[in-house]
Amino acid sequence: MKSVINTIYESKLAELKSKIDTLHAPVKLTIVTVGDDPASKVYVRNKIRLFDELGLECNHVILAEESTKQADLDVLAQKAKHPILFQLPLPNGLIAPDLPAHVDVDGFGSEALGQLVLGQNAVLPCTVQATIDIISAHCGEYNFSGLKVAVVGRSNIVGKPLAIELINRQSTVASFNSCSDLAAVDWNRYDVIVVATGAHGILDNSQFIEGQLIIDVGINRVDGKLVGDIKHHDGIFSAAAITPVPGGVGRLTCLHVLGNAIKLAECP
Amino acid sequence: MKSVINTIYESKLAELKSKIDTLHAPVKLTIVTVGDDPASKVYVRNKIRLFDELGLECNHVILAEESTKQADLDVLAQKAKHPILFQLPLPNGLIAPDLPAHVDVDGFGSEALGQLVLGQNAVLPCTVQATIDIISAHCGEYNFSGLKVAVVGRSNIVGKPLAIELINRQSTVASFNSCSDLAAVDWNRYDVIVVATGAHGILDNSQFIEGQLIIDVGINRVDGKLVGDIKHHDGIFSAAAITPVPGGVGRLTCLHVLGNAIKLAECP
């Protein structure tokens, strides 16, 4: 799968570059971080690097963990005229403001999500878009209709919006969560299984068969190593196509922050 | 099932009446109709009658089919200070305006739907709320977690928001649509099956077993008779609990227009 991900990455990047060249509006991004979560630092650095490489403006607003109040974030959101994102997780119970759709580059706000439900060409959360890209590349861009997809996990930023987007594309979608009896599920019934729970080992590679596409969205740190939600048993080979962690969905996600910033610049 | 529906109706009505008594804000509704679609007339009459019986203000704005323009609807939406709905279907390609959540008594607008995705106690589309009521009454109000529910149909006003609400309630949800291979589905796997396709005969009563709850949301006119989406074969008895059409979901739906108007009056 690594080479497939690389191919998708290169082709998406080329597509985005050519879009930038034809745009009349500048592509800008503001990233707000509070404190210095180590994982966030890596994600933010990758986003800034991508914008830098393409000569695009990316402002990084760094707020101190001790002194930042909810009102500070809300003011930044209200003043935003260009795409902005609040890097998660936020400390001290701070909540990312509910951004209006025209600056909501993450697509996490209620306006973008409402447009998504109505099928109105909304900005998709970047991880959702990355997942859709991988399904497109593996199953065919025009083959979402009738595709049997299981989505494991129901977060507001991945599982739920992904299920909605797949329903919009006329896939047959099954949504599972921590209350589902996962042991009783016949996973072989699905063409595609997307696992986005944040719990390593919730499924394992012995459960899948040839012909299936398994997209592992999880990023967990176990014994100092980055691993996905799917456990890969030593000595057990799975004939299914399983996206790697790291270097799978996460590699494409960063690209879609740029893709969404371009989309917002196109239709402000 | 008819008596179950009656019990739900009476208990919901009593609950809403007692809420009205404790409210400090008036409960008002404006219904906008364009032209004189016969089915719409019945629905609108039922809503007005319910508000009248409870001494609540319900304004009916009737616009002529020939002369009404999209801008006329948009102006009504912009001026709305109290709950308002545009009775569907609208003629001549007119589109119901995308109402802000504080007046969106149908819960069809992007703001209400975005709040629904985020699990923010949104106003639910009335048919969705009626379906939830029936599942609550039959399976238990606190038993949605892990409940296996199939939703057949993916409309913006029933299938999609229902699937989202069920995911919010931690049910295991399968969403089917016209591209799904329905003949290959093992329906016995589900605790609850909701059918909302608008196509009579898409499933039939021989396909369900004892212990299952089948909610028929469809209202179709076949040979001059009102029937649901589920075909009831002569001489075949189903041990499943199947809601009737008419007198099932539809009977409760009207009540939730009132319920949503109360909710909007409570939190304007």
Coordinates of C-alpha atoms in Angstrom, one line a residue:
Chain A
M1 CA 0.0 0.0 0.0
K2 CA 2.9 2.4 0.6
S3 CA 3.5 2.9 -3.1
V4 CA -0.2 3.5 -3.7
I5 CA -0.2 6.2 -1.0
N6 CA 2.9 7.8 -2.6
T7 CA 1.2 7.7 -6.0
I8 CA -2.0 9.4 -4.6
Y9 CA 0.2 11.9 -2.8
E10 CA 2.2 12.9 -5.9
S11 CA -0.9 13.1 -8.1
K12 CA -2.9 15.2 -5.6
L13 CA 0.0 17.5 -5.0
A14 CA 0.4 18.1 -8.8
E15 CA -3.3 18.7 -9.1
L16 CA -3.2 21.2 -6.2
K17 CA -0.2 23.0 -7.6
S18 CA -1.9 23.5 -11.0
K19 CA -5.0 24.8 -9.2
I20 CA -2.9 27.4 -7.3
D21 CA -1.4 28.6 -10.6
T22 CA -4.9 29.4 -12.0
L23 CA -6.3 30.9 -8.8
H24 CA -7.0 34.7 -8.7
A25 CA -7.2 34.8 -4.9
P26 CA -4.2 34.2 -2.6
V27 CA -4.1 30.9 -0.7
K28 CA -3.5 31.7 3.0
L29 CA -3.7 29.7 6.2
T30 CA -3.5 30.6 9.9
I31 CA -2.8 27.8 12.4
V32 CA -3.5 28.5 16.1
T33 CA -1.8 26.3 18.7
V34 CA -2.1 26.6 22.4
G35 CA 0.8 25.2 24.5
D36 CA 3.3 22.8 23.1
D37 CA 1.8 19.3 22.7
P38 CA 4.6 17.3 21.0
A39 CA 2.4 15.5 18.5
S40 CA 0.7 18.7 17.5
K41 CA 4.2 20.2 16.9
V42 CA 4.9 17.6 14.2
Y43 CA 1.6 18.1 12.5
V44 CA 1.9 21.8 12.5
R45 CA 5.4 21.7 11.2
N46 CA 4.4 19.5 8.3
K47 CA 1.6 21.9 7.3
I48 CA 3.8 25.0 7.5
R49 CA 6.5 23.2 5.5
L50 CA 4.1 22.3 2.7
F51 CA 2.8 25.9 2.5
D52 CA 6.4 27.2 2.6
E53 CA 7.5 24.9 -0.2
L54 CA 4.8 26.2 -2.4
G55 CA 5.4 29.9 -1.5
L56 CA 2.1 30.3 0.2
E57 CA 1.4 32.3 3.3
C58 CA 1.0 30.3 6.5
N59 CA 0.8 32.2 9.8
H60 CA 1.4 30.4 13.0
V61 CA -0.2 31.9 16.1
I62 CA 1.3 30.4 19.3
L63 CA -0.6 31.0 22.5
A64 CA 0.7 30.2 26.0
E65 CA -1.0 27.3 27.7
E66 CA -1.3 29.1 31.1
S67 CA -2.8 32.4 30.1
T68 CA -5.0 31.5 27.1
K69 CA -8.7 31.8 27.7
Q70 CA -11.7 30.6 25.6
A71 CA -12.4 34.3 24.7
D72 CA -9.0 34.6 23.1
L73 CA -9.8 31.8 20.7
D74 CA -13.3 33.1 20.0
V75 CA -11.9 36.5 19.1
L76 CA -9.4 35.0 16.7
A77 CA -12.3 33.0 15.1
Q78 CA -14.5 36.1 14.8
K79 CA -11.8 38.2 13.2
A80 CA -10.7 35.5 10.7
K81 CA -11.0 36.5 7.1
H82 CA -9.0 33.7 5.7
P83 CA -8.8 29.9 6.3
I84 CA -7.9 29.2 9.9
L85 CA -7.6 26.1 12.1
F86 CA -7.2 25.5 15.8
Q87 CA -4.8 22.6 16.2
L88 CA -6.3 19.8 18.4
P89 CA -6.0 18.7 21.1
L90 CA -6.4 22.0 23.0
P91 CA -5.4 22.0 26.7
N92 CA -7.3 23.1 29.8
G93 CA -10.8 22.3 28.5
L94 CA -10.5 25.0 25.7
I95 CA -12.8 24.3 22.8
A96 CA -12.1 25.1 19.2
P97 CA -14.6 27.8 18.1
D98 CA -17.4 26.8 15.8
L99 CA -16.0 28.5 12.6
P100 CA -18.2 29.8 9.8
A101 CA -17.8 27.7 6.7
H102 CA -15.9 30.3 4.6
V103 CA -12.8 30.1 6.9
D104 CA -13.3 26.6 8.2
V105 CA -10.3 24.8 6.6
D106 CA -10.7 21.7 8.8
G107 CA -14.5 21.3 8.0
F108 CA -15.2 20.6 11.7
G109 CA -17.7 23.4 12.3
S110 CA -21.5 23.1 12.3
E111 CA -22.0 25.1 9.1
A112 CA -19.6 23.0 7.0
L113 CA -21.1 19.8 8.5
G114 CA -24.6 20.9 7.8
Q115 CA -23.6 21.6 4.1
L116 CA -22.1 18.1 4.1
V117 CA -25.4 16.5 5.2
L118 CA -27.2 18.4 2.4
G119 CA -24.6 17.2 -0.1
Q120 CA -23.6 20.8 -0.9
N121 CA -20.0 20.4 -1.9
A122 CA -18.8 21.1 1.6
V123 CA -15.2 21.3 2.7
L124 CA -14.6 17.8 4.0
P125 CA -12.5 17.1 7.2
C126 CA -9.0 16.4 5.8
T127 CA -8.9 12.8 7.2
V128 CA -12.2 12.1 5.6
Q129 CA -11.0 13.4 2.2
A130 CA -7.8 11.4 2.5
T131 CA -9.9 8.2 3.1
I132 CA -12.1 9.0 0.1
D133 CA -8.9 9.4 -2.0
I134 CA -7.6 6.0 -1.0
I135 CA -11.0 4.4 -1.7
S136 CA -11.1 6.2 -5.1
A137 CA -7.6 5.0 -6.0
H138 CA -8.3 1.4 -5.0
C139 CA -11.9 0.8 -6.0
G140 CA -12.3 3.4 -8.8
E141 CA -13.5 7.0 -8.5
Y142 CA -16.9 6.1 -9.9
N143 CA -17.5 3.0 -8.0
F144 CA -18.8 4.3 -4.7
S145 CA -22.4 3.5 -5.5
G146 CA -23.3 0.2 -3.9
L147 CA -19.9 -0.2 -2.4
K148 CA -20.2 -1.9 1.0
V149 CA -18.2 0.1 3.5
A150 CA -17.8 -0.4 7.3
V151 CA -16.8 2.6 9.3
V152 CA -15.6 1.7 12.8
G153 CA -15.6 4.8 15.1
R154 CA -18.1 7.7 15.3
S155 CA -16.0 10.7 16.1
N156 CA -17.2 14.2 14.9
I157 CA -14.0 14.7 12.9
V158 CA -13.6 11.3 11.2
G159 CA -16.2 8.5 11.6
K160 CA -19.4 10.6 11.5
P161 CA -18.6 12.9 8.6
L162 CA -17.0 10.0 6.6
A163 CA -20.2 7.9 7.0
I164 CA -22.3 10.9 5.8
E165 CA -20.0 11.5 2.8
L166 CA -20.2 7.8 1.8
I167 CA -24.0 7.9 2.1
N168 CA -23.9 11.0 -0.2
R169 CA -21.9 8.9 -2.6
Q170 CA -24.6 6.1 -2.4
S171 CA -22.4 3.6 -0.7
T172 CA -24.0 1.0 1.6
V173 CA -22.6 2.1 4.9
A174 CA -22.4 0.3 8.3
S175 CA -21.4 2.5 11.3
F176 CA -19.9 0.7 14.3
N177 CA -18.8 2.2 17.7
S178 CA -17.6 1.1 21.1
C179 CA -21.1 -0.2 22.0
S180 CA -21.2 -2.5 18.9
D181 CA -20.6 -6.2 19.3
L182 CA -17.5 -6.2 17.0
A183 CA -16.7 -9.8 17.7
A184 CA -20.0 -10.9 16.1
V185 CA -19.5 -8.9 12.9
D186 CA -18.7 -10.8 9.7
W187 CA -16.1 -8.4 8.4
N188 CA -15.7 -10.3 5.1
R189 CA -19.1 -8.9 4.1
Y190 CA -17.5 -5.5 3.4
D191 CA -15.5 -4.2 0.4
V192 CA -13.9 -1.5 2.5
I193 CA -13.4 -1.2 6.2
V194 CA -12.3 2.1 7.7
V195 CA -11.0 1.9 11.3
A196 CA -10.9 5.2 13.2
T197 CA -11.3 4.5 16.9
G198 CA -8.0 5.5 18.5
A199 CA -7.8 2.1 20.2
H200 CA -4.9 -0.1 19.0
G201 CA -5.8 -3.7 18.5
I202 CA -9.6 -3.2 18.2
L203 CA -9.3 -5.3 15.0
D204 CA -6.4 -7.3 13.7
N205 CA -5.0 -8.3 10.3
S206 CA -6.1 -11.9 10.5
Q207 CA -9.7 -10.8 10.2
F208 CA -9.5 -9.6 6.6
I209 CA -9.4 -11.4 3.3
E210 CA -8.1 -10.9 -0.2
G211 CA -9.9 -8.2 -2.2
Q212 CA -10.7 -6.1 0.8
L213 CA -9.4 -2.6 1.3
I214 CA -8.7 -1.8 5.0
I215 CA -8.0 1.8 5.9
D216 CA -6.3 2.3 9.3
V217 CA -6.9 5.9 10.4
G218 CA -5.7 5.4 14.0
I219 CA -2.4 6.9 15.2
N220 CA -1.4 5.4 18.6
R221 CA 1.9 5.3 20.4
V222 CA 2.6 1.8 21.8
D223 CA 6.0 1.0 23.4
G224 CA 7.4 4.2 21.9
K225 CA 6.3 3.2 18.4
L226 CA 3.6 4.7 16.2
V227 CA 1.0 2.1 15.3
G228 CA -2.5 2.2 13.9
D229 CA -5.8 0.8 15.3
I230 CA -5.2 -2.5 13.6
K231 CA -2.9 -5.0 15.2
H232 CA -0.5 -6.8 12.8
H233 CA 0.2 -10.2 14.3
D234 CA 3.8 -11.5 13.9
G235 CA 3.8 -14.3 11.3
I236 CA 0.3 -13.7 10.1
F237 CA 0.1 -12.4 6.6
S238 CA -3.2 -10.7 5.5
A239 CA -4.1 -10.8 1.8
A240 CA -6.2 -7.7 2.2
A241 CA -4.8 -4.3 1.3
I242 CA -4.2 -2.5 4.6
T243 CA -2.9 1.1 4.7
P244 CA 0.2 1.5 6.8
V245 CA 0.7 3.6 9.9
P246 CA 2.6 5.8 9.7
G247 CA 2.7 6.7 6.0
G248 CA -0.9 6.0 5.2
V249 CA -3.9 8.2 5.7
G250 CA -1.8 10.7 7.8
R251 CA 0.5 11.4 4.9
L252 CA -2.4 12.5 2.7
T253 CA -4.3 14.4 5.5
C254 CA -1.7 17.2 5.5
L255 CA -2.2 17.7 1.8
H256 CA -5.9 18.3 2.3
V257 CA -5.4 21.2 4.6
L258 CA -3.9 22.8 1.5
G259 CA -6.6 21.4 -0.7
N260 CA -9.3 22.9 1.6
A261 CA -7.5 26.2 1.8
I262 CA -7.5 26.3 -2.0
K263 CA -11.2 25.4 -2.1
L264 CA -12.0 28.2 0.3
A265 CA -9.9 30.7 -1.8
E266 CA -11.8 29.6 -4.9
C267 CA -15.3 30.1 -3.4
P268 CA -14.8 32.6 -0.6
Chain B
M1 CA -48.8 -1.5 16.6
K2 CA -51.8 0.9 16.3
S3 CA -52.4 0.9 20.0
V4 CA -48.7 1.5 20.7
I5 CA -48.7 4.5 18.4
N6 CA -51.8 5.8 20.2
T7 CA -50.2 5.4 23.5
I8 CA -47.1 7.3 22.3
Y9 CA -49.3 10.0 20.8
E10 CA -51.3 10.5 24.0
S11 CA -48.2 10.5 26.3
K12 CA -46.2 12.9 24.0
L13 CA -49.2 15.2 23.7
A14 CA -49.6 15.3 27.5
E15 CA -45.9 16.0 27.9
L16 CA -46.0 18.9 25.4
K17 CA -49.1 20.4 27.0
S18 CA -47.4 20.5 30.4
K19 CA -44.4 22.1 28.8
I20 CA -46.5 24.8 27.2
D21 CA -48.0 25.6 30.7
T22 CA -44.5 26.3 32.1
L23 CA -43.1 28.3 29.2
H24 CA -42.5 32.0 29.5
A25 CA -42.3 32.6 25.8
P26 CA -45.3 32.2 23.4
V27 CA -45.3 29.2 21.1
K28 CA -46.0 30.4 17.5
L29 CA -45.8 28.8 14.1
T30 CA -46.0 30.2 10.5
I31 CA -46.7 27.7 7.7
V32 CA -46.0 28.8 4.2
T33 CA -47.7 27.0 1.3
V34 CA -47.4 27.7 -2.4
G35 CA -50.3 26.5 -4.6
D36 CA -52.7 23.8 -3.5
D37 CA -51.1 20.4 -3.5
P38 CA -53.9 18.1 -2.1
A39 CA -51.6 16.1 0.2
S40 CA -50.0 19.2 1.6
K41 CA -53.5 20.6 2.4
V42 CA -54.2 17.6 4.7
Y43 CA -50.8 17.9 6.4
V44 CA -51.2 21.7 6.9
R45 CA -54.8 21.3 8.2
N46 CA -53.6 18.8 10.8
K47 CA -50.9 21.1 12.1
I48 CA -53.2 24.1 12.2
R49 CA -55.9 22.1 14.0
L50 CA -53.4 20.9 16.7
F51 CA -52.2 24.5 17.4
D52 CA -55.8 25.7 17.5
E53 CA -56.9 23.0 19.9
L54 CA -54.1 24.1 22.3
G55 CA -54.9 27.8 21.8
L56 CA -51.6 28.5 20.1
E57 CA -51.0 31.0 17.3
C58 CA -50.5 29.4 13.9
N59 CA -50.3 31.7 10.8
H60 CA -50.9 30.2 7.4
V61 CA -49.4 32.1 4.5
I62 CA -50.8 31.0 1.2
L63 CA -49.0 32.0 -1.9
A64 CA -50.3 31.7 -5.4
E65 CA -48.5 29.0 -7.6
E66 CA -48.3 31.2 -10.7
S67 CA -46.9 34.4 -9.2
T68 CA -44.6 33.2 -6.4
K69 CA -40.9 33.7 -7.0
Q70 CA -37.9 32.3 -5.0
A71 CA -37.2 35.8 -3.7
D72 CA -40.6 35.9 -2.1
L73 CA -39.8 32.8 0.0
D74 CA -36.3 34.1 0.8
V75 CA -37.8 37.3 2.1
L76 CA -40.2 35.4 4.3
A77 CA -37.3 33.4 5.7
Q78 CA -35.1 36.4 6.3
K79 CA -37.9 38.2 8.2
A80 CA -38.9 35.2 10.3
K81 CA -38.6 35.8 14.1
H82 CA -40.6 32.8 15.1
P83 CA -40.7 29.1 14.0
I84 CA -41.6 28.9 10.3
L85 CA -41.8 26.1 7.8
F86 CA -42.2 25.9 4.0
Q87 CA -44.6 23.0 3.3
L88 CA -43.1 20.6 0.8
P89 CA -43.3 19.8 -2.0
L90 CA -42.9 23.3 -3.5
P91 CA -44.0 23.8 -7.1
N92 CA -42.1 25.2 -10.1
G93 CA -38.6 24.4 -8.9
L94 CA -39.0 26.6 -5.9
I95 CA -36.6 25.7 -3.1
A96 CA -37.3 26.0 0.7
P97 CA -34.9 28.6 2.0
D98 CA -32.1 27.4 4.2
L99 CA -33.5 28.6 7.6
P100 CA -31.3 29.6 10.5
A101 CA -31.7 27.1 13.4
H102 CA -33.6 29.4 15.7
V103 CA -36.7 29.5 13.5
D104 CA -36.1 26.1 11.7
V105 CA -39.0 24.1 13.1
D106 CA -38.6 21.3 10.5
G107 CA -34.9 20.9 11.3
F108 CA -34.2 20.7 7.5
G109 CA -31.7 23.6 7.3
S110 CA -27.9 23.3 7.3
E111 CA -27.4 25.0 10.7
A112 CA -29.8 22.5 12.5
L113 CA -28.2 19.6 10.6
G114 CA -24.7 20.7 11.5
Q115 CA -25.7 20.9 15.1
L116 CA -27.2 17.4 14.8
V117 CA -23.8 16.0 13.5
L118 CA -22.1 17.6 16.4
G119 CA -24.7 16.1 18.8
Q120 CA -25.7 19.5 20.1
N121 CA -29.3 18.9 21.0
A122 CA -30.5 20.0 17.6
V123 CA -34.1 20.3 16.5
L124 CA -34.7 16.9 14.8
P125 CA -36.7 16.6 11.6
C126 CA -40.2 15.6 12.8
T127 CA -40.3 12.3 11.1
V128 CA -36.9 11.4 12.6
Q129 CA -38.2 12.3 16.1
A130 CA -41.3 10.2 15.5
T131 CA -39.2 7.3 14.5
I132 CA -37.0 7.7 17.6
D133 CA -40.1 7.8 19.8
I134 CA -41.3 4.5 18.3
I135 CA -38.0 2.8 18.9
S136 CA -37.8 4.2 22.4
A137 CA -41.3 2.9 23.2
H138 CA -40.6 -0.5 21.7
C139 CA -37.0 -1.2 22.7
G140 CA -36.6 1.1 25.7
E141 CA -35.5 4.7 25.9
Y142 CA -32.0 3.7 27.3
N143 CA -31.4 0.8 24.9
F144 CA -30.2 2.6 21.8
S145 CA -26.5 1.7 22.5
G146 CA -25.5 -1.3 20.5
L147 CA -29.0 -1.6 18.9
K148 CA -28.6 -2.9 15.4
V149 CA -30.7 -0.6 13.1
A150 CA -31.0 -0.7 9.4
V151 CA -32.1 2.6 7.7
V152 CA -33.3 2.1 4.1
G153 CA -33.4 5.4 2.2
R154 CA -31.0 8.3 2.4
S155 CA -33.1 11.4 1.9
N156 CA -32.0 14.7 3.5
I157 CA -35.2 14.9 5.5
V158 CA -35.5 11.3 6.9
G159 CA -32.8 8.7 6.1
K160 CA -29.7 10.8 6.5
P161 CA -30.6 12.7 9.7
L162 CA -32.0 9.5 11.2
A163 CA -28.8 7.6 10.6
I164 CA -26.8 10.5 12.2
E165 CA -29.1 10.7 15.3
L166 CA -28.9 6.9 15.7
I167 CA -25.1 7.1 15.5
N168 CA -25.2 9.8 18.1
R169 CA -27.1 7.4 20.3
Q170 CA -24.4 4.8 19.8
S171 CA -26.5 2.4 17.8
T172 CA -24.9 0.2 15.2
V173 CA -26.3 1.7 12.0
A174 CA -26.5 0.3 8.5
S175 CA -27.6 2.8 5.8
F176 CA -29.0 1.4 2.5
N177 CA -30.1 3.2 -0.6
S178 CA -31.3 2.5 -4.2
C179 CA -27.8 1.4 -5.2
S180 CA -27.7 -1.2 -2.4
D181 CA -28.2 -4.9 -3.3
L182 CA -31.2 -5.2 -1.0
A183 CA -32.0 -8.8 -2.2
A184 CA -28.6 -9.9 -0.7
V185 CA -29.2 -8.4 2.7
D186 CA -29.9 -10.7 5.7
W187 CA -32.6 -8.5 7.3
N188 CA -32.9 -10.8 10.3
R189 CA -29.6 -9.5 11.5
Y190 CA -31.2 -6.2 12.6
D191 CA -33.2 -5.3 15.7
V192 CA -34.9 -2.4 14.0
I193 CA -35.5 -1.7 10.3
V194 CA -36.6 1.7 9.2
V195 CA -37.9 2.0 5.6
A196 CA -38.1 5.5 4.1
T197 CA -37.7 5.2 0.4
G198 CA -41.0 6.4 -1.1
A199 CA -41.2 3.2 -3.1
H200 CA -44.0 0.8 -2.3
G201 CA -43.0 -2.8 -2.2
I202 CA -39.2 -2.3 -1.8
L203 CA -39.5 -4.8 1.1
D204 CA -42.4 -7.0 2.1
N205 CA -43.7 -8.4 5.4
S206 CA -42.5 -11.9 4.7
Q207 CA -38.9 -10.8 5.2
F208 CA -39.1 -10.0 8.9
I209 CA -39.2 -12.2 12.0
E210 CA -40.6 -12.2 15.5
G211 CA -38.8 -9.7 17.8
Q212 CA -38.0 -7.2 15.1
L213 CA -39.4 -3.7 15.0
I214 CA -40.2 -2.5 11.4
I215 CA -40.9 1.2 11.0
D216 CA -42.6 2.1 7.7
V217 CA -42.1 5.8 7.0
G218 CA -43.3 5.7 3.4
I219 CA -46.7 7.2 2.4
N220 CA -47.6 6.2 -1.2
R221 CA -50.9 6.2 -3.0
V222 CA -51.6 2.9 -4.8
D223 CA -54.9 2.3 -6.5
G224 CA -56.4 5.2 -4.6
K225 CA -55.3 3.8 -1.2
L226 CA -52.6 5.1 1.2
V227 CA -49.9 2.5 1.7
G228 CA -46.4 2.4 3.1
D229 CA -43.1 1.3 1.5
I230 CA -43.6 -2.2 2.8
K231 CA -45.9 -4.6 0.9
H232 CA -48.2 -6.7 3.1
H233 CA -48.9 -9.9 1.2
D234 CA -52.4 -11.3 1.4
G235 CA -52.4 -14.4 3.6
I236 CA -48.9 -13.9 4.9
F237 CA -48.7 -13.0 8.6
S238 CA -45.5 -11.4 9.9
A239 CA -44.6 -11.9 13.5
A240 CA -42.5 -8.7 13.5
A241 CA -44.0 -5.5 14.8
I242 CA -44.6 -3.4 11.8
T243 CA -46.0 0.2 12.0
P244 CA -49.1 0.8 10.0
V245 CA -49.6 3.3 7.2
P246 CA -51.6 5.4 7.7
G247 CA -51.8 5.8 11.5
G248 CA -48.1 5.1 12.2
V249 CA -45.1 7.4 11.9
G250 CA -47.3 10.1 10.2
R251 CA -49.6 10.4 13.2
L252 CA -46.7 11.3 15.4
T253 CA -44.9 13.5 13.0
C254 CA -47.5 16.3 13.2
L255 CA -47.0 16.3 17.0
H256 CA -43.3 17.0 16.6
V257 CA -43.9 20.2 14.7
L258 CA -45.5 21.4 17.9
G259 CA -42.6 19.8 20.0
N260 CA -40.0 21.6 17.9
A261 CA -41.9 24.9 18.1
I262 CA -41.9 24.5 21.9
K263 CA -38.2 23.7 21.9
L264 CA -37.4 26.8 19.8
A265 CA -39.6 28.9 22.2
E266 CA -37.6 27.5 25.2
C267 CA -34.2 28.3 23.7
P268 CA -34.7 31.1 21.2

